[in-house]
Short mmCIF file of C-alpha atoms and ligand atoms in Angstrom, two decimals:
data_model
loop_
_atom_site.label_atom_id
_atom_site.label_comp_id
_atom_site.label_asym_id
_atom_site.label_seq_id
_atom_site.Cartn_x
_atom_site.Cartn_y
_atom_site.Cartn_z
CA UNK A 4 3.90 20.41 -9.66
CA UNK A 5 5.74 18.63 -12.47
CA UNK A 6 5.35 19.68 -16.12
CA UNK A 7 3.86 16.26 -16.80
CA UNK A 8 1.06 16.78 -14.27
CA UNK A 9 0.40 20.32 -15.51
CA UNK A 10 0.26 19.21 -19.16
CA UNK A 11 -1.80 16.08 -18.55
CA UNK A 12 -4.36 17.68 -16.21
CA UNK A 13 -6.48 19.25 -19.00
CA UNK A 14 -6.42 16.02 -21.03
CA UNK A 15 -7.83 14.00 -18.11
CA UNK A 16 -10.39 16.72 -17.43
CA UNK A 17 -11.53 16.54 -21.05
CA UNK A 18 -12.21 12.81 -20.68
CA UNK A 19 -14.07 13.39 -17.41
CA UNK A 20 -16.25 16.10 -18.92
CA UNK A 21 -17.12 13.80 -21.84
CA UNK A 22 -18.13 10.94 -19.51
CA UNK A 23 -21.46 10.09 -17.94
CA UNK A 24 -20.66 7.17 -15.66
CA UNK A 25 -17.21 6.89 -14.08
CA UNK A 26 -15.69 3.89 -12.32
CA UNK A 27 -13.23 4.06 -9.39
CA UNK A 28 -11.74 1.20 -7.36
CA UNK A 29 -9.62 0.38 -4.30
CA UNK A 30 -6.56 -1.77 -4.95
CA UNK A 31 -6.13 -5.16 -3.27
CA UNK A 32 -5.29 -4.88 0.44
CA UNK A 33 -6.07 -1.17 0.15
CA UNK A 34 -4.00 1.31 2.11
CA UNK A 35 -4.99 4.84 2.97
CA UNK A 36 -3.46 6.25 -0.24
CA UNK A 37 -5.67 3.97 -2.35
CA UNK A 38 -8.86 4.63 -0.38
CA UNK A 39 -8.16 8.33 0.21
CA UNK A 40 -7.41 8.93 -3.49
CA UNK A 41 -10.53 7.15 -4.65
CA UNK A 42 -12.80 8.90 -2.13
CA UNK A 43 -11.32 12.35 -2.87
CA UNK A 44 -11.65 11.75 -6.63
CA UNK A 45 -15.28 10.69 -6.25
CA UNK A 46 -16.05 13.89 -4.33
CA UNK A 47 -14.17 16.00 -6.89
CA UNK A 48 -16.08 14.39 -9.78
CA UNK A 49 -19.33 15.24 -8.03
CA UNK A 50 -18.33 18.93 -8.15
CA UNK A 51 -18.50 18.55 -11.95
CA UNK A 52 -21.92 16.93 -11.60
CA UNK A 53 -20.50 13.55 -12.60
CA UNK A 54 -21.76 10.23 -11.30
CA UNK A 55 -18.95 8.02 -10.00
CA UNK A 56 -19.12 4.50 -8.59
CA UNK A 57 -16.33 3.44 -6.24
CA UNK A 58 -15.97 -0.34 -5.88
CA UNK A 59 -14.22 -1.97 -2.96
CA UNK A 60 -12.22 -4.39 -5.10
CA UNK A 61 -10.99 -7.78 -3.87
CA UNK A 62 -10.34 -6.94 -0.20
CA UNK A 63 -12.42 -5.59 2.63
CA UNK A 64 -11.87 -1.99 3.71
CA UNK A 65 -9.85 -1.97 6.94
CA UNK A 66 -12.09 -0.81 9.75
CA UNK A 67 -9.68 1.98 10.63
CA UNK A 68 -10.33 3.65 7.23
CA UNK A 69 -14.08 3.10 7.29
CA UNK A 70 -14.57 6.51 8.96
CA UNK A 71 -13.02 8.45 6.10
CA UNK A 72 -15.52 10.86 4.53
CA UNK A 73 -17.55 9.06 1.88
CA UNK A 74 -16.36 5.57 2.81
CA UNK A 75 -19.94 4.45 3.53
CA UNK A 76 -20.68 4.77 -0.18
CA UNK A 77 -18.02 2.29 -1.29
CA UNK A 78 -19.81 -0.47 -3.21
CA UNK A 79 -18.82 -3.91 -1.80
CA UNK A 80 -18.07 -5.49 -5.18
CA UNK A 81 -14.95 -6.51 -7.03
CA UNK A 82 -14.07 -5.76 -10.67
CA UNK A 83 -15.78 -8.94 -11.90
CA UNK A 84 -19.01 -8.32 -10.02
CA UNK A 85 -19.94 -5.16 -11.89
CA UNK A 86 -21.32 -4.55 -15.35
CA UNK A 87 -18.31 -2.99 -17.05
CA UNK A 88 -20.31 -1.93 -20.10
CA UNK A 89 -22.13 0.65 -17.93
CA UNK A 90 -19.04 2.76 -17.44
CA UNK A 91 -17.50 5.06 -20.04
CA UNK A 92 -14.43 6.00 -17.99
CA UNK A 93 -12.28 4.12 -15.45
CA UNK A 94 -9.93 6.31 -13.39
CA UNK A 95 -7.43 3.77 -12.06
CA UNK A 96 -5.60 5.21 -9.04
CA UNK A 97 -2.52 4.11 -7.08
CA UNK A 98 -2.24 0.83 -8.99
CA UNK A 99 1.05 -0.09 -10.68
CA UNK A 100 -0.28 -3.07 -12.61
CA UNK A 101 -3.54 -4.71 -13.64
CA UNK A 102 -3.31 -7.29 -10.86
CA UNK A 103 -3.76 -4.41 -8.39
CA UNK A 104 -7.29 -4.03 -9.78
CA UNK A 105 -8.19 -7.65 -9.06
CA UNK A 106 -6.65 -11.04 -8.51
CA UNK A 107 -9.93 -12.94 -8.37
CA UNK A 108 -9.23 -14.19 -11.92
CA UNK A 109 -6.06 -14.12 -14.02
CA UNK A 110 -4.71 -10.78 -15.26
CA UNK A 111 -5.78 -11.77 -18.81
CA UNK A 112 -9.37 -11.58 -17.62
CA UNK A 113 -8.97 -7.91 -16.75
CA UNK A 114 -9.89 -6.16 -19.96
CA UNK A 115 -11.75 -2.97 -20.65
CA UNK A 116 -14.69 -2.69 -23.06
CA UNK A 117 -14.06 -0.50 -26.14
CA UNK A 118 -16.56 1.99 -24.78
CA UNK A 119 -14.64 2.41 -21.51
CA UNK A 120 -11.79 4.92 -21.56
CA UNK A 121 -9.00 4.17 -19.09
CA UNK A 122 -6.73 6.56 -17.19
CA UNK A 123 -3.91 5.39 -14.93
CA UNK A 124 -2.81 7.89 -12.26
CA UNK A 125 -0.02 6.60 -10.03
CA UNK A 126 3.35 7.20 -8.37
CA UNK A 127 4.84 3.67 -8.26
CA UNK A 128 8.20 3.23 -10.04
CA UNK A 129 7.05 -0.24 -11.10
CA UNK A 130 3.99 1.11 -12.99
CA UNK A 131 3.44 -0.71 -16.29
CA UNK A 132 1.58 2.12 -18.13
CA UNK A 133 -1.27 -0.27 -18.91
CA UNK A 134 -4.05 2.27 -19.53
CA UNK A 135 -5.35 2.69 -23.07
CA UNK A 136 -5.94 6.44 -23.02
CA UNK A 137 -3.78 8.28 -20.48
CA UNK A 138 -0.97 7.10 -18.18
CA UNK A 139 -0.01 9.79 -15.68
CA UNK A 140 2.79 8.06 -13.77
CA UNK A 141 4.83 10.55 -11.76
CA UNK A 142 7.28 8.82 -9.48
CA UNK A 143 8.50 12.13 -8.02
CA UNK A 144 5.30 12.18 -5.93
CA UNK A 145 5.32 10.40 -2.56
CA UNK A 146 1.62 9.51 -2.85
CA UNK A 147 -1.21 9.35 -5.36
CA UNK A 148 -3.22 11.68 -3.14
CA UNK A 149 -0.58 14.39 -3.69
CA UNK A 150 -0.85 13.96 -7.47
CA UNK A 151 -4.59 14.49 -7.07
CA UNK A 152 -3.93 17.57 -4.93
CA UNK A 153 -2.13 19.15 -7.92
CA UNK A 154 -4.65 17.89 -10.49
CA UNK A 155 -7.55 19.29 -8.46
CA UNK A 156 -5.75 22.68 -8.39
CA UNK A 157 -5.49 22.64 -12.17
CA UNK A 158 -9.13 21.62 -12.47
CA UNK A 159 -10.35 24.34 -10.10
CA UNK A 160 -11.81 21.88 -7.59
CA UNK A 161 -12.92 23.45 -4.31
CA UNK A 162 -10.87 21.89 -1.50
CA UNK A 163 -13.73 20.94 0.83
CA UNK A 164 -13.17 19.50 4.28
CA UNK A 165 -13.95 15.97 3.06
CA UNK A 166 -11.67 16.13 0.03
CA UNK A 167 -8.86 17.66 2.10
CA UNK A 168 -9.12 15.04 4.83
CA UNK A 169 -8.98 12.14 2.37
CA UNK A 170 -6.00 13.67 0.57
CA UNK A 171 -4.22 14.40 3.84
CA UNK A 172 -4.64 10.89 5.24
CA UNK A 173 -3.31 9.25 2.07
CA UNK A 174 -0.36 11.63 1.97
CA UNK A 175 0.42 11.17 5.65
CA UNK A 176 0.41 7.37 5.50
CA UNK A 177 2.30 6.95 2.20
CA UNK A 178 5.10 9.17 3.53
CA UNK A 179 5.26 7.24 6.80
CA UNK A 180 4.01 10.34 8.62
CA UNK A 181 6.26 12.67 6.54
CA UNK A 182 9.31 10.65 7.57
CA UNK A 183 10.29 8.88 4.34
CA UNK A 184 12.97 10.37 2.08
CA UNK A 185 10.23 10.88 -0.54
CA UNK A 186 8.91 13.78 1.56
CA UNK A 187 9.75 17.19 0.05
CA UNK A 188 9.10 20.84 0.92
CA UNK A 189 6.16 20.63 -1.55
CA UNK A 190 4.73 17.76 0.52
CA UNK A 191 4.64 20.00 3.59
CA UNK A 192 3.16 22.91 1.61
CA UNK A 193 0.37 20.66 0.38
CA UNK A 194 -0.13 19.19 3.86
CA UNK A 195 -0.40 22.70 5.32
CA UNK A 196 -3.15 23.61 2.88
CA UNK A 197 -4.93 20.31 3.51
CA UNK A 198 -5.00 20.61 7.31
CA UNK A 199 -6.16 24.22 7.01
CA UNK A 200 -9.26 22.77 5.38
CA UNK A 201 -9.46 19.70 7.63
CA UNK A 202 -8.48 20.89 11.12
CA UNK A 203 -9.85 17.68 12.67
CA UNK A 204 -7.07 15.64 11.03
CA UNK A 205 -5.56 14.75 14.42
CA UNK A 206 -8.76 12.93 15.46
CA UNK A 207 -8.32 10.67 12.46
CA UNK A 208 -4.64 10.10 13.17
CA UNK A 209 -5.49 9.20 16.76
CA UNK A 210 -8.10 6.69 15.60
CA UNK A 211 -5.64 5.20 13.14
CA UNK A 212 -2.88 4.87 15.72
CA UNK A 213 -5.22 3.40 18.33
CA UNK A 214 -7.20 0.88 16.34
CA UNK A 215 -5.06 -2.19 16.85
CA UNK A 216 -6.61 -5.48 17.76
CA UNK A 217 -5.71 -7.07 21.09
CA UNK A 218 -4.71 -10.22 19.20
CA UNK A 219 -2.19 -8.26 17.17
CA UNK A 220 -0.45 -7.18 20.38
CA UNK A 221 -0.59 -10.70 21.85
CA UNK A 222 1.11 -11.97 18.70
CA UNK A 223 3.79 -9.29 18.94
CA UNK A 224 4.38 -10.11 22.58
CA UNK A 225 4.85 -13.81 21.83
CA UNK A 226 7.16 -13.03 18.92
CA UNK A 227 9.30 -10.40 20.72
CA UNK A 228 9.60 -12.71 23.74
CA UNK A 229 11.19 -15.37 21.54
CA UNK A 230 14.04 -13.37 20.00
CA UNK A 231 17.34 -15.21 19.47
CA UNK A 232 20.47 -13.76 17.88
CA UNK A 233 22.81 -15.42 15.40
CA UNK A 234 25.98 -14.83 13.38
CA UNK A 235 27.70 -12.76 16.02
CA UNK A 236 24.58 -10.82 16.92
CA UNK A 237 23.59 -8.78 13.85
CA UNK A 238 20.81 -11.23 12.92
CA UNK A 239 17.88 -11.31 15.36
CA UNK A 240 15.13 -13.87 14.82
CA UNK A 241 11.69 -14.16 16.42
CA UNK A 242 9.70 -17.34 15.95
CA UNK A 243 6.18 -18.33 16.88
CA UNK A 244 4.97 -21.92 16.59
CA UNK A 245 1.47 -22.99 15.57
CA UNK A 246 1.01 -24.42 19.07
CA UNK A 247 1.90 -21.07 20.65
CA UNK A 248 -0.51 -19.27 18.29
CA UNK A 249 -3.31 -21.55 19.50
CA UNK A 250 -2.34 -21.05 23.16
CA UNK A 251 -2.67 -17.28 22.90
CA UNK A 252 -5.72 -17.50 20.64
CA UNK A 253 -4.25 -15.62 17.69
CA UNK A 254 -5.67 -16.26 14.22
CA UNK A 255 -4.04 -15.58 10.86
CA UNK A 256 -5.80 -12.21 10.48
CA UNK A 257 -3.91 -10.71 13.44
CA UNK A 258 -0.49 -11.95 12.38
CA UNK A 259 1.76 -9.22 11.04
CA UNK A 260 5.26 -10.69 10.90
CA UNK A 261 6.52 -7.71 8.91
CA UNK A 262 5.63 -5.41 11.79
CA UNK A 263 7.51 -7.64 14.26
CA UNK A 264 10.61 -7.74 12.01
CA UNK A 265 10.32 -3.95 11.77
CA UNK A 266 10.36 -3.59 15.55
CA UNK A 267 13.34 -5.95 15.82
CA UNK A 268 15.41 -4.03 13.28
CA UNK A 269 14.75 -0.81 15.21
CA UNK A 270 17.19 -2.03 17.90
CA UNK A 271 20.76 -0.78 17.48
CA UNK A 272 22.98 -3.67 16.42
CA UNK A 273 20.19 -5.89 15.14
CA UNK A 274 20.84 -5.07 11.50
CA UNK A 275 18.53 -7.77 10.15
CA UNK A 276 15.26 -8.62 11.90
CA UNK A 277 13.36 -11.78 10.99
CA UNK A 278 9.97 -13.02 12.13
CA UNK A 279 9.13 -16.69 11.50
CA UNK A 280 5.51 -17.68 11.98
CA UNK A 281 4.35 -21.27 11.76
CA UNK A 282 0.80 -20.63 10.51
CA UNK A 283 0.20 -24.39 10.52
CA UNK A 284 2.60 -27.35 10.63
CA UNK A 285 4.58 -27.27 7.36
CA UNK A 286 3.37 -23.78 6.41
CA UNK A 287 5.82 -21.14 7.56
CA UNK A 288 5.71 -17.45 6.78
CA UNK A 289 8.94 -15.48 7.13
CA UNK A 290 9.38 -11.69 7.10
CA UNK A 291 12.74 -9.94 6.84
CA UNK A 292 13.51 -6.28 7.56
CA UNK A 293 16.83 -4.43 7.72
CA UNK A 294 17.95 -1.11 9.21
CA UNK A 295 20.82 -0.97 6.69
CA UNK A 296 19.54 -1.34 3.12
CA UNK A 297 22.78 0.16 1.81
CA UNK A 298 24.67 -2.87 3.09
CA UNK A 299 22.09 -5.65 2.78
CA UNK A 300 19.74 -6.51 -0.07
CA UNK A 301 17.18 -8.72 1.63
CA UNK A 302 15.53 -9.70 -1.66
CA UNK A 303 18.77 -11.56 -2.52
CA UNK A 304 18.42 -13.62 0.67
CA UNK A 305 14.72 -14.40 0.26
CA UNK A 306 15.19 -15.19 -3.45
CA UNK A 307 17.73 -17.85 -2.47
CA UNK A 308 14.94 -19.39 -0.37
CA UNK A 309 12.28 -19.08 -3.09
CA UNK A 310 10.74 -15.77 -1.98
CA UNK A 311 10.96 -12.15 -3.04
CA UNK A 312 10.63 -8.52 -2.00
CA UNK A 313 12.71 -5.35 -1.77
CA UNK A 314 16.09 -4.39 -0.33
CA UNK A 315 14.78 -3.31 3.05
CA UNK A 316 11.71 -5.56 3.30
CA UNK A 317 11.34 -9.08 1.95
CA UNK A 318 9.65 -12.36 2.69
CA UNK A 319 9.24 -16.02 1.87
CA UNK A 320 6.83 -18.86 2.61
CA UNK A 321 8.56 -22.14 3.47
CA UNK A 322 6.49 -25.28 2.92
CA UNK A 323 6.94 -28.75 4.40
CA UNK A 324 9.57 -27.90 7.01
CA UNK A 325 9.51 -27.77 10.80
CA UNK A 326 9.94 -24.47 12.62
CA UNK A 327 13.44 -25.48 13.77
CA UNK A 328 14.52 -26.47 10.28
CA UNK A 329 13.10 -23.23 8.88
CA UNK A 330 15.21 -21.28 11.38
CA UNK A 331 18.34 -23.23 10.41
CA UNK A 332 17.68 -22.66 6.70
CA UNK A 333 17.22 -18.94 7.26
CA UNK A 334 20.38 -18.52 9.34
CA UNK A 335 22.33 -20.51 6.72
CA UNK A 336 20.92 -18.37 3.88
CA UNK A 337 21.91 -15.14 5.66
CA UNK A 338 25.36 -16.53 6.43
CA UNK A 339 25.85 -17.53 2.80
CA UNK A 340 24.70 -14.10 1.57
CA UNK A 341 27.04 -12.28 3.94
CA UNK A 342 29.95 -14.40 2.68
CA UNK A 343 29.10 -13.39 -0.89
CA UNK A 344 28.91 -9.65 -0.18
CA UNK A 345 32.15 -9.80 1.83
CA UNK A 346 33.92 -11.57 -1.04
CA UNK A 347 32.66 -9.03 -3.58
CA UNK A 348 33.98 -6.08 -1.61
MN1 LIG B 22 0.40 4.97 -2.90
#
């Protein structure tokens, strides 16, 4: 536990104890760390006899997380569909910026009434410390659920099965199944205590790993079957046309180009994997992944095409071009980037 968490824990608890009606949310496109944190917090607040309302936010809850303990009580409303004046405390979890709370309206529309205290608890490096009362941003933690694990300890929360399972699932997923470099000995210690209290964790992992849609696999099959290599072989590109999408009956919901690029870059020698999907003629979504983020900064490539992202994962949407022209543009952009990094070495 960091000093920051230890010192801030009683201050947050003070605000909780002084509140009557607490608001919680899931961030847009919620992952298991967002949902697990919010559900665990709601259950912990109930141990103090506090009433908490957990809103779904902008996006639907992925079906695979709908079985998490307490998920049935998530209120299907976004931030603008609730009466904010009813709440005296908003515990904002796993959200680096205000636009993680909602994007239904502009960020300027996201304001908090004077009577609503705000606390921001998060682990993202990019966090903007936007809360009015307390910002507990601890980037040493691999997940928000693990921050809560330590806070709950300080608060004397009983680690029930339901709290433990929610905390475990968020911690497991945000560490990529304890594989990411963010995983520490403390992560495993916490995980050990969590699974001691939630011995059925493997049922939930099985459900999560086996909840894919058939369409998602059909899309992957079409994409992986189309792989071409360029620039001497280190760049591997999959591409799926709008016509092909229609043939196999795949709709936008089942398209995960990032996942395909991820699979491509898992092959030795294919240092950069790209998946190009023609959602509709003239509307092309491109995902980049690399197995060597020390050598390549993919954001530099996608930025040159008008997109963005991170070193190891980036993307761009290309408008008004054919699939073939998109492919040529992408290969040219990678070639240009490689020339630049070679020259700078
Ligand atoms: Mn997270």
